[in-house]
Amino acid sequence: MSTSGTLAAPHVEEVHVEEHHTSLGLSNTKLAMWIFLGSECLLFGALISSYLISTARFHQEVEAGNPNVNPVGPDLFDIPFTSASSFILLMSSLTVVLSLNSVKRADYRSSRIWLGATIVLGSTFLAGQIYEFTAFYNEGLGYTTNVFSSAFYTLTGFHGAHVSGGIVMLASLLLLSFRGKLKRDRAETLEVVALYWHFVDIVWVLIFTIVYLLA
Amino acid sequence: MTDHLVQHEHHTSAHVEEHDHGDGIFWKVFVVLLLLTAAEVAWVEADTFSGVVLVAPLLIMMAVKFWLVAAFFMHLRFDLAILNGRLFTWAFASSLVLAVGVYIAVLATFIDRI
């Protein structure tokens, strides 16, 4: 503050952030996301393993005619409907990578369109999951109905929660893009979120085959 | 006092190269993924196969889809190719083997208790 009592002009400090040289040639941000996805692999691996064990036990109990076990199970699956959900999620992986490519080309309008499409597709998938869960519940498959239902809802519920988190992240990026803050030099931000989204898609590829098709 | 961060992206690392791909490759991969998914559903809905004949092709198609998304959409194929040395590739591959081994061990441990 100057002696006259008026505020001095704020000192604008320009900090030039240089990209750190890394021994692996990969940025720390991207490496951190890969490590996080590695931990997520352990999570979903444990959930899928639990599902397989629980389902095997469920089938054994049902075939043995155990009267204490509610036999409502995988017969409720609607494969064509779930196939459509799979197509939608696969398409969302395509749209997010097209959005990333657009940002790298400095085509920000296309990037926003593809990003918006990803959000819409992800939300559609989520809506399909909610519809499916509601239908199953109305057919008598609740969370505590039997060991199969608990494992199924836990696994797919966790996946749905991850999809929801991904949608929030993508929406944040779309907002940033509209504010002009998602430029070519910040493409890595979108790339890192896209990596997460692709992982969510990969997990669904596993779930669709193991849970639905092999039921 | 206002601090303004001015971020400059320096392409200083000689190891990292930007692989600028057109959209075509992604569309092609997407079509393959769609066809594989359709094939999976058709294989099951045919209701003709059972046992190993049913399961093995499904798992193979699942693995191929997994690899396509990881290699192309997640850019892993290109990132691994440009990384300095084979250390990272071996670390990634061995981690994957270790993880699968852990899952198999867990399944083998608890499957007897069913």
Coordinates of C-alpha atoms in Angstrom, one line a residue, chain A residues 10-19 21-27 30-31 34 37 41-43 45-46 49-50 52-53 56-57 60 79-80 83 86-87 90-91 93-94 97-98 101-102 104-105 114 184-186 191 195-196 198-199 201-202 205-206 208-210 213-214, chain B residues 1-16 18-23 26-27 30 33-35 37-38 40-41 44-45 54-55 58-59 61-63 65-66 69-70 72-76 79 82-84 87-88 92 99 102-103 106-107 110-111 113-114:
Chain A
P10 CA -1.4 -5.5 -7.9
H11 CA 1.8 -7.2 -8.7
V12 CA 1.1 -9.7 -11.5
E13 CA 3.5 -12.5 -11.2
E14 CA 3.9 -14.6 -14.2
V15 CA 4.9 -18.1 -13.4
H16 CA 6.0 -20.2 -16.3
V17 CA 5.2 -23.8 -15.6
E18 CA 7.5 -26.0 -17.6
E19 CA 6.5 -29.6 -18.2
H21 CA 10.9 -34.2 -17.8
T22 CA 9.9 -37.7 -16.7
S23 CA 12.0 -40.8 -16.9
L24 CA 9.2 -42.7 -18.5
G25 CA 8.4 -40.2 -21.1
L26 CA 4.8 -40.1 -19.9
S27 CA 3.4 -37.1 -18.0
K30 CA -1.4 -39.5 -17.1
L31 CA 0.7 -41.9 -15.1
W34 CA -3.1 -45.2 -15.0
L37 CA -7.1 -47.3 -12.9
C41 CA -8.8 -53.1 -11.6
L42 CA -8.3 -54.6 -8.2
L43 CA -11.7 -53.3 -7.0
G45 CA -11.6 -57.8 -10.0
A46 CA -12.6 -58.5 -6.4
S49 CA -14.6 -62.7 -8.4
S50 CA -17.2 -62.4 -5.6
L52 CA -18.7 -65.6 -9.7
I53 CA -18.4 -67.4 -6.4
A56 CA -21.9 -70.6 -8.3
R57 CA -23.2 -71.1 -4.8
Q60 CA -25.8 -75.1 -6.3
I79 CA -30.2 -59.8 -23.2
P80 CA -31.4 -57.6 -26.1
S83 CA -27.0 -55.4 -25.6
S86 CA -23.6 -52.1 -24.3
F87 CA -23.9 -50.5 -27.8
L90 CA -19.3 -48.4 -26.7
M91 CA -20.5 -45.5 -28.7
S93 CA -16.2 -44.3 -25.8
L94 CA -16.0 -43.4 -29.5
V97 CA -12.1 -40.0 -28.2
L98 CA -13.4 -38.0 -31.1
N101 CA -9.0 -35.6 -31.2
S102 CA -11.0 -32.4 -32.0
K104 CA -6.0 -31.6 -30.3
R105 CA -6.9 -30.2 -33.7
W114 CA -18.8 -34.9 -29.1
R184 CA -5.4 -27.4 -27.1
D185 CA -2.7 -26.9 -24.5
R186 CA -5.0 -28.5 -21.9
E191 CA -7.4 -37.2 -22.2
L195 CA -9.0 -42.7 -19.9
Y196 CA -11.3 -43.1 -16.9
H198 CA -12.7 -45.9 -21.4
F199 CA -11.9 -47.9 -18.3
D201 CA -16.4 -49.0 -20.7
I202 CA -13.9 -51.9 -20.5
V205 CA -17.4 -55.2 -21.6
L206 CA -16.3 -57.7 -18.9
F208 CA -21.7 -57.9 -20.0
T209 CA -20.0 -61.1 -21.0
I210 CA -19.4 -62.6 -17.5
L213 CA -24.1 -63.6 -21.5
L214 CA -22.6 -66.4 -19.4
Chain B
M1 CA -2.3 -9.6 -5.0
T2 CA -3.3 -11.6 -8.0
D3 CA -1.2 -14.4 -9.2
H4 CA -1.6 -15.3 -12.7
L5 CA -0.4 -18.6 -13.7
V6 CA 0.8 -18.7 -17.3
Q7 CA 1.1 -22.2 -18.4
H8 CA 3.3 -22.9 -21.4
E9 CA 3.4 -26.4 -22.8
H10 CA 6.9 -27.2 -23.8
H11 CA 7.4 -30.1 -26.0
T12 CA 10.8 -30.6 -24.5
S13 CA 10.9 -34.3 -24.0
A14 CA 12.4 -36.1 -27.0
H15 CA 10.7 -39.3 -25.8
V16 CA 7.2 -38.2 -26.0
E18 CA 2.3 -36.7 -30.4
H19 CA 0.7 -39.3 -32.5
D20 CA -1.9 -37.3 -34.3
H21 CA -4.5 -39.7 -35.5
G22 CA -7.4 -38.9 -37.8
D23 CA -10.8 -40.0 -36.7
F26 CA -11.5 -44.8 -34.2
W27 CA -14.5 -45.3 -36.4
F30 CA -15.9 -48.9 -33.1
L33 CA -16.4 -53.5 -31.4
L34 CA -20.0 -53.4 -32.6
L35 CA -19.6 -56.5 -34.7
T37 CA -20.7 -57.5 -29.5
A38 CA -23.3 -58.6 -32.1
E40 CA -21.3 -62.4 -28.8
V41 CA -25.1 -61.9 -28.5
V44 CA -25.6 -66.9 -26.9
E45 CA -29.0 -66.4 -28.4
L54 CA -20.2 -71.7 -25.6
V55 CA -17.8 -70.1 -23.1
L58 CA -17.2 -65.5 -25.6
L59 CA -14.2 -65.0 -23.5
M61 CA -14.3 -62.0 -28.0
M62 CA -14.4 -60.3 -24.6
A63 CA -10.6 -60.2 -24.5
K65 CA -12.8 -56.1 -27.2
F66 CA -10.8 -55.3 -24.1
V69 CA -10.5 -50.3 -26.3
A70 CA -7.2 -50.3 -24.3
F72 CA -6.7 -47.7 -29.5
F73 CA -9.2 -45.7 -27.5
M74 CA -6.9 -45.5 -24.5
H75 CA -3.9 -45.0 -26.7
L76 CA -2.0 -47.6 -24.8
D79 CA 2.1 -44.9 -25.4
I82 CA 7.2 -44.6 -27.5
L83 CA 8.1 -45.0 -23.9
N84 CA 11.7 -45.1 -23.0
L87 CA 11.0 -51.4 -18.4
F88 CA 7.6 -49.9 -18.4
F92 CA 2.8 -53.2 -17.1
A99 CA -3.3 -59.3 -10.8
V102 CA -4.2 -63.1 -7.5
Y103 CA -7.8 -63.4 -8.8
V106 CA -8.7 -66.1 -4.5
L107 CA -11.2 -68.0 -6.6
F110 CA -12.9 -69.9 -1.9
I111 CA -14.5 -72.1 -4.5
R113 CA -16.2 -73.6 0.4
I114 CA -19.3 -73.3 -1.8

